[in-house]
Short mmCIF file of N, CA and C in Angstrom, two decimals:
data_model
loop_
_atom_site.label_atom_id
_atom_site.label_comp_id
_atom_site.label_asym_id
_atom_site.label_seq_id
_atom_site.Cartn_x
_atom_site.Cartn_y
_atom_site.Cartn_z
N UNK F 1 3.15 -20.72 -11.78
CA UNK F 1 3.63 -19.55 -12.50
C UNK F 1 4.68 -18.83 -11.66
N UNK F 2 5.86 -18.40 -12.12
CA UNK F 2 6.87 -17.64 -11.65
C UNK F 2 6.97 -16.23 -12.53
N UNK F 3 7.23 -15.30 -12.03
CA UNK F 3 7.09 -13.83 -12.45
C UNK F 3 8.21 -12.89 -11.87
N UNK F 4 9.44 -12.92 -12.80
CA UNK F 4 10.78 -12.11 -12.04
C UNK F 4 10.57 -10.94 -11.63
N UNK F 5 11.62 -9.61 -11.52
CA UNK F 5 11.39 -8.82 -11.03
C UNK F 5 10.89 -7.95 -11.88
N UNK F 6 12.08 -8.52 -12.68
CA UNK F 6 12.34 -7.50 -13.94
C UNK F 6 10.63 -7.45 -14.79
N UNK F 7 9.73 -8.00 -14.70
CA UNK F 7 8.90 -8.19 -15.26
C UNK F 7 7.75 -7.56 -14.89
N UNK F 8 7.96 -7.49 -14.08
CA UNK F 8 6.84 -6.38 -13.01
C UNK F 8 6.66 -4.49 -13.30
N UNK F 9 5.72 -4.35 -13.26
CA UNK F 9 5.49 -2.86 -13.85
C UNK F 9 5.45 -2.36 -12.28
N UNK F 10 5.88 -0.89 -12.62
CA UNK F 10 6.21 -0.32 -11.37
C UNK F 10 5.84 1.38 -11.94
N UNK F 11 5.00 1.82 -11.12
CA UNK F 11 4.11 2.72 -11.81
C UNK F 11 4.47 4.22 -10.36
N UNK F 12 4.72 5.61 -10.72
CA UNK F 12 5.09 6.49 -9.82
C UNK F 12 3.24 7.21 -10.01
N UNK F 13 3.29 7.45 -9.08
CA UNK F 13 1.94 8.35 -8.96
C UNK F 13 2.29 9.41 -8.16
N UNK F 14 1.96 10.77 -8.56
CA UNK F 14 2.48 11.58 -7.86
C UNK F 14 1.50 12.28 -7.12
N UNK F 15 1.43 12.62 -5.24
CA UNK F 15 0.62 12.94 -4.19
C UNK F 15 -1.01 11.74 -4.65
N UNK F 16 -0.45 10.87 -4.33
CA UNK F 16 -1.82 9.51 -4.82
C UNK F 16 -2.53 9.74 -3.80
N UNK F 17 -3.71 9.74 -3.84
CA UNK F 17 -4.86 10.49 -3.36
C UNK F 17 -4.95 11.58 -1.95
N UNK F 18 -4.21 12.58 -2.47
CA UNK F 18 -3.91 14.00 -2.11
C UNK F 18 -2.84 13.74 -1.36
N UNK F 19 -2.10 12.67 -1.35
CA UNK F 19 -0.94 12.78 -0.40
C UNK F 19 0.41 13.48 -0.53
N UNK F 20 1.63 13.59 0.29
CA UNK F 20 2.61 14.16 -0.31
C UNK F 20 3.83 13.22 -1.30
N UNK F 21 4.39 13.96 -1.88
CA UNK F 21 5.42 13.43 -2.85
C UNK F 21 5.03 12.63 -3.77
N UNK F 22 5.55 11.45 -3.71
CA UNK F 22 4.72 10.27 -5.00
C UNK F 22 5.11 8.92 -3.67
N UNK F 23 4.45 7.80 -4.56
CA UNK F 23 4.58 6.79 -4.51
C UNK F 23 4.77 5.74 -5.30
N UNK F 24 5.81 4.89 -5.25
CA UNK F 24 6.13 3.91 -6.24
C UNK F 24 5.34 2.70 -6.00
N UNK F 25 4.33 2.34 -6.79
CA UNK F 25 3.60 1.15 -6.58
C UNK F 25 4.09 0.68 -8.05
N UNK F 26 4.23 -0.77 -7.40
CA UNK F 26 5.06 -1.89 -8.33
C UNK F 26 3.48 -3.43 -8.25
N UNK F 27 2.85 -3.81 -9.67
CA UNK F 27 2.56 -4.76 -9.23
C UNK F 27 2.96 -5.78 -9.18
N UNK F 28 2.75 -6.45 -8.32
CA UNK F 28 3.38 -7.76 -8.03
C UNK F 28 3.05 -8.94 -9.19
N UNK F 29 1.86 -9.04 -9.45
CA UNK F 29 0.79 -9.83 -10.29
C UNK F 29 0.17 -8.75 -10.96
N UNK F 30 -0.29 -8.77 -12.23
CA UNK F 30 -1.05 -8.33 -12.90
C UNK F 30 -2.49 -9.10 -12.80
N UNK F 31 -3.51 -8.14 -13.19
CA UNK F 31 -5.02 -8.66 -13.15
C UNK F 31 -5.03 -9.96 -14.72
N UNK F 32 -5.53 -10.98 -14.34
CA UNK F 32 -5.57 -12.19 -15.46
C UNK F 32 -4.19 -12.90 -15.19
N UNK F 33 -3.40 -12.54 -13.83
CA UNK F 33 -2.66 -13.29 -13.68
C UNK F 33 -2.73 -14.19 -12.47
N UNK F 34 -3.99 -14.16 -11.78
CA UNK F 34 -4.26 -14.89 -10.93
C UNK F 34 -6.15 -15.16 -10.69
N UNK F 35 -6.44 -15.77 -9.94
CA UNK F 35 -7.85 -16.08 -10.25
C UNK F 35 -8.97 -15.30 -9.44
N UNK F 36 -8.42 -14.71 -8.26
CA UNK F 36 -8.97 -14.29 -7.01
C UNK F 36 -9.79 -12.57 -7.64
N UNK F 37 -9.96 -12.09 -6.56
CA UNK F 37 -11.05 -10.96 -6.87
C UNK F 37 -9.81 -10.10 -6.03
N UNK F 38 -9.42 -9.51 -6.80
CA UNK F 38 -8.36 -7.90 -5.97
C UNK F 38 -8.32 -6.94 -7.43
N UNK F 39 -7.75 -5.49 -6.76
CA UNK F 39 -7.75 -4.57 -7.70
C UNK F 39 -5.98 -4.25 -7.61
N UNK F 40 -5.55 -4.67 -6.77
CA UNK F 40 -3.82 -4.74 -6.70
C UNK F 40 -3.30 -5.66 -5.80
N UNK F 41 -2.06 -6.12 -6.26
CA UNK F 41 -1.29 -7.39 -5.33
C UNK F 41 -0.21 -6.65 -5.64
N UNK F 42 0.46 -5.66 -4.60
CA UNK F 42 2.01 -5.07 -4.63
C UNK F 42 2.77 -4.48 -3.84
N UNK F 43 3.54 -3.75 -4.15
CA UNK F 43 4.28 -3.11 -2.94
C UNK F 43 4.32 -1.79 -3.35
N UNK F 44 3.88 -0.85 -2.32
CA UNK F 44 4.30 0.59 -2.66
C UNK F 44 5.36 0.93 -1.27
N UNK F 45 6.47 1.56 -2.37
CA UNK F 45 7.43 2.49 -1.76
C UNK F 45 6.98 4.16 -1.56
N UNK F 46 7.64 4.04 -0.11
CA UNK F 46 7.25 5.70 0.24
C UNK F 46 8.60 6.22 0.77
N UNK F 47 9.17 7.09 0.02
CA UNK F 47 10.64 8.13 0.72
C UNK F 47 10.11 8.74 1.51
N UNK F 48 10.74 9.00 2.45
CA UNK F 48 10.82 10.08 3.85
C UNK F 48 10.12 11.37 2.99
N UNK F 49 9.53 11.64 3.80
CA UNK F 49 8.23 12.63 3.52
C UNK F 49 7.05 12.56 2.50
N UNK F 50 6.65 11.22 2.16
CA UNK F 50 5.88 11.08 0.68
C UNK F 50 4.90 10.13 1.59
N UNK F 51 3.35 10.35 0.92
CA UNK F 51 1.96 9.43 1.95
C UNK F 51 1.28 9.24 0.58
N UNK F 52 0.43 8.62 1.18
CA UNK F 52 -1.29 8.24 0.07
C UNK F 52 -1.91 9.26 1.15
N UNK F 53 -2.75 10.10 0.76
CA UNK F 53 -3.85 10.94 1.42
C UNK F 53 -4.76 10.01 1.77
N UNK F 54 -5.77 10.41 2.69
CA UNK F 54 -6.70 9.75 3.39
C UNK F 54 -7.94 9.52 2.07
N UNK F 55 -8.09 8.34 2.45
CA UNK F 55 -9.45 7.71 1.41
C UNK F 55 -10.28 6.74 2.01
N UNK F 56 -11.22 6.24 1.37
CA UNK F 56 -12.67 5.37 1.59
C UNK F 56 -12.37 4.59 1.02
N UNK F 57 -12.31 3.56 1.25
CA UNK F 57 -12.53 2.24 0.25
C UNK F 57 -13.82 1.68 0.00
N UNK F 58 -14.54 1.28 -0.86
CA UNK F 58 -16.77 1.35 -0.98
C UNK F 58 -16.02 -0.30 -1.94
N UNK F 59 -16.76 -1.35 -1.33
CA UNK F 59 -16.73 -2.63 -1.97
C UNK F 59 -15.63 -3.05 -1.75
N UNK F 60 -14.72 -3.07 -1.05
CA UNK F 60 -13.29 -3.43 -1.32
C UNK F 60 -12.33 -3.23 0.40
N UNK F 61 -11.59 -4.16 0.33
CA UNK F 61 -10.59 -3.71 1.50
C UNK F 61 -9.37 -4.48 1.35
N UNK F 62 -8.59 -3.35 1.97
CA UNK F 62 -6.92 -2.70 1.97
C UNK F 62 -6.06 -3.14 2.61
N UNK F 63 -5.19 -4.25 2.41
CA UNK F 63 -4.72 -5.10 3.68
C UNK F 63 -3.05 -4.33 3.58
N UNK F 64 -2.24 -3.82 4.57
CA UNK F 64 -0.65 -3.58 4.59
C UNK F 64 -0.31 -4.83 5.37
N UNK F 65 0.60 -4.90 4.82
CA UNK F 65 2.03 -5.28 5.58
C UNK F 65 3.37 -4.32 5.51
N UNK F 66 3.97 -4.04 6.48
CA UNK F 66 5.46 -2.97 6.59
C UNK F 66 6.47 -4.22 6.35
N UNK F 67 6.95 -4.22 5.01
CA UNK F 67 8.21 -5.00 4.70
C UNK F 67 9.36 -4.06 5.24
N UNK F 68 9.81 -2.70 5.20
CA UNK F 68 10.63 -1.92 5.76
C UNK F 68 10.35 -0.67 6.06
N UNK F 69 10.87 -0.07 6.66
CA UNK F 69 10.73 1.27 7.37
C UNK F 69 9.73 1.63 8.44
N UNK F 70 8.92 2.69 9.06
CA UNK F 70 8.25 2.72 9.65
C UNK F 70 7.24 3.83 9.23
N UNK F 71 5.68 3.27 9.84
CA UNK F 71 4.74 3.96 8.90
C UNK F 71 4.25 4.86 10.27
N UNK F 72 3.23 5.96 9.60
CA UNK F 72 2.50 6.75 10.15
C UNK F 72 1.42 6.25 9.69
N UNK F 73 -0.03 5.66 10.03
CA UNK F 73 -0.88 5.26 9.62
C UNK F 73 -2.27 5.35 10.09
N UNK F 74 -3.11 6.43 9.43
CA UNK F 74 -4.33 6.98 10.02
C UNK F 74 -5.39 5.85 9.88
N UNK F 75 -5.68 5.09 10.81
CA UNK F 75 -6.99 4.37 11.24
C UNK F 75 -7.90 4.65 11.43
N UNK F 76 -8.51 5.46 10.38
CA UNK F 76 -10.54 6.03 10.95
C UNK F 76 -10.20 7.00 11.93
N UNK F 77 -9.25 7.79 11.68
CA UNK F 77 -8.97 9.15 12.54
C UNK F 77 -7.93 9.33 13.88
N UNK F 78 -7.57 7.53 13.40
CA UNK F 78 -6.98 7.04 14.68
C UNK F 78 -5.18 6.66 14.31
N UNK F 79 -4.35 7.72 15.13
CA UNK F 79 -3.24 7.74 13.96
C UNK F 79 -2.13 6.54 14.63
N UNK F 80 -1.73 5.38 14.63
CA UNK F 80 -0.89 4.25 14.89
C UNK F 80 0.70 4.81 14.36
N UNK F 81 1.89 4.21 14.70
CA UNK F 81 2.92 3.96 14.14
C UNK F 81 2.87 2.20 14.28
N UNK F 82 3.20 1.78 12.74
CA UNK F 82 3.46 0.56 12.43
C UNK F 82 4.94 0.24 12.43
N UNK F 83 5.55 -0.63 12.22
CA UNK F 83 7.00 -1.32 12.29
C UNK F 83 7.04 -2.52 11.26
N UNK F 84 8.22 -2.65 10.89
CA UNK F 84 8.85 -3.95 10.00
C UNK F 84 7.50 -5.14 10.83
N UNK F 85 6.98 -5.88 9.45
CA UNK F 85 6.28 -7.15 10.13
C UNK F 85 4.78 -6.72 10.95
N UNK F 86 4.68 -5.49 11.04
CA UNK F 86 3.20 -5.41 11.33
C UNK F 86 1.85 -5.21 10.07
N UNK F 87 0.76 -5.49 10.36
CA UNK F 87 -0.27 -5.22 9.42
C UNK F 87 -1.36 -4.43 9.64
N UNK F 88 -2.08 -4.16 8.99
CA UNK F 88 -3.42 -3.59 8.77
C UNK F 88 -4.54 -3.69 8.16
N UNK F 89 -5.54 -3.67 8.24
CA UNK F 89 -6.63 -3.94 7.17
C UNK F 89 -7.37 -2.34 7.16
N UNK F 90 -7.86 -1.96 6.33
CA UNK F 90 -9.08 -1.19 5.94
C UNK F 90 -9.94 -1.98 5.51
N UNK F 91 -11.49 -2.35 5.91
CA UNK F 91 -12.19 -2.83 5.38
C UNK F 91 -13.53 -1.63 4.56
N UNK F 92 -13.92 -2.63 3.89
CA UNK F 92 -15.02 -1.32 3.36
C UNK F 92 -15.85 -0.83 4.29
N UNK F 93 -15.98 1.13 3.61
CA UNK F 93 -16.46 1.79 4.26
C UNK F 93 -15.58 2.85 5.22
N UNK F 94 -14.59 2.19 5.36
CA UNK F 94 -13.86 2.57 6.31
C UNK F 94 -12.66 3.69 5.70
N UNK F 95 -12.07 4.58 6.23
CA UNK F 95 -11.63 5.32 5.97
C UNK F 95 -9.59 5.11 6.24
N UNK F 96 -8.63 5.04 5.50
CA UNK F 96 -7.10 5.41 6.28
C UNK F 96 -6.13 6.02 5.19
N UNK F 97 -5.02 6.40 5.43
CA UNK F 97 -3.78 6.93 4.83
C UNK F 97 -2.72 6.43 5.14
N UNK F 98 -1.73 6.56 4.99
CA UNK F 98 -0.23 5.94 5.17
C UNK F 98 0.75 6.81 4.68
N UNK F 99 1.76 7.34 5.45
CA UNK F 99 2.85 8.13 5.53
C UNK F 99 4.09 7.70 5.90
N UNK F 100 5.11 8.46 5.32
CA UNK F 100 6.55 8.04 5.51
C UNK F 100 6.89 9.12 6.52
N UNK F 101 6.88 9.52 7.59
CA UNK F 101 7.50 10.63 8.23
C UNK F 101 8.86 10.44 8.63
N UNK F 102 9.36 9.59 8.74
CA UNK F 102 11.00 9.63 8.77
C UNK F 102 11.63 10.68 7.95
N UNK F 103 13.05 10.61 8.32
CA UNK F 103 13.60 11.69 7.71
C UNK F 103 15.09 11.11 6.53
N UNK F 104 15.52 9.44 7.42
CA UNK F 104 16.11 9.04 6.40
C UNK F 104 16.00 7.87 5.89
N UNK F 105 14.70 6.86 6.26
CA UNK F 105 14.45 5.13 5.62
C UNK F 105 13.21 5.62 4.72
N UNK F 106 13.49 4.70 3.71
CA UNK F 106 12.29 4.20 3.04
C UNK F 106 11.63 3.28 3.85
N UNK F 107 9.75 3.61 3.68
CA UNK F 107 8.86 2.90 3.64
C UNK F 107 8.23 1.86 2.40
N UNK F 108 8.21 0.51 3.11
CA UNK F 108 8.00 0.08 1.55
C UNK F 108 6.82 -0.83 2.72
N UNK F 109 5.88 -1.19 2.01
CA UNK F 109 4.79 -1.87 1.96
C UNK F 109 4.15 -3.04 0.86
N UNK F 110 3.50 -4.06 1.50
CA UNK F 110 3.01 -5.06 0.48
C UNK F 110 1.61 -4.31 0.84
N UNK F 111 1.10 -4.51 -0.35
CA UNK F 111 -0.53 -4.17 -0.39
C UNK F 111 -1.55 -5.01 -1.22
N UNK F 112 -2.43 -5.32 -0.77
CA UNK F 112 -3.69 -6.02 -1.16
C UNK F 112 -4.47 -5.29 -1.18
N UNK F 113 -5.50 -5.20 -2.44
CA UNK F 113 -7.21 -4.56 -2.28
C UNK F 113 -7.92 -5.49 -3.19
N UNK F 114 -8.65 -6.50 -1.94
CA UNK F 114 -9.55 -7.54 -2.40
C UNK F 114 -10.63 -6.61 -2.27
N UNK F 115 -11.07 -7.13 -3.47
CA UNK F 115 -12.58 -6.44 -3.95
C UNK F 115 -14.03 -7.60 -4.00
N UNK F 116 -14.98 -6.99 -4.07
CA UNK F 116 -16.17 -7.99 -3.50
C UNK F 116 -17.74 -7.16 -4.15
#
């Protein structure tokens, strides 16, 4: 199966779970378009000053990858800067957020939440 760009839904959520500004999450795959157990396969964009607020994930975990820009990224209280080509997991139970603090790149991210 091949799936262009143009075909892909790309959805703005605005301060997604209490964070600032919005975020553009685009899915990559839609659910019934692949066989595996996830609740998203995509990329969310973050402009300079825009995050996901800090959350729990219960049954499920949160894998990043930084396709561009650079992240601010709270680890269970534990705050990292990520770079182009680095990753992350949240596994369940576990608590993180993700922020754009730059002032002039977009953050864009691939995201996974395999569920279980």
């Amino acid at each position: 199966m091949i799936k262009r760009a143009e075909n892909m839904t790309a959805n703005v959520k605005v301060n997604m779970r209490g964070g600032d500004g919005q975020a553009v999450v685009t899915e990559i795959l839609d659910k019934g378009e692949y066989k595996g157990s996830a609740r998203l396969i995509g990329t969310i964009l973050l402009e300079p000053g825009c995050s996901i607020g800090a959350h729990v994930h219960e049954n499920e975990e949160e894998v990043f990858y930084i396709i561009e820009g650079t992240a601010t990224y709270d680890d269970n209280g534990k705050t990292e800067i990520l770079h182009k080509g680095d990753s992350c997991v949240c596994l369940g139970g576990q608590k993180h957020s993700i922020a754009n603090r730059t002032e002039n790149e977009n953050l864009t991210v691939f995201a996974v939440i395999l569920t279980y």
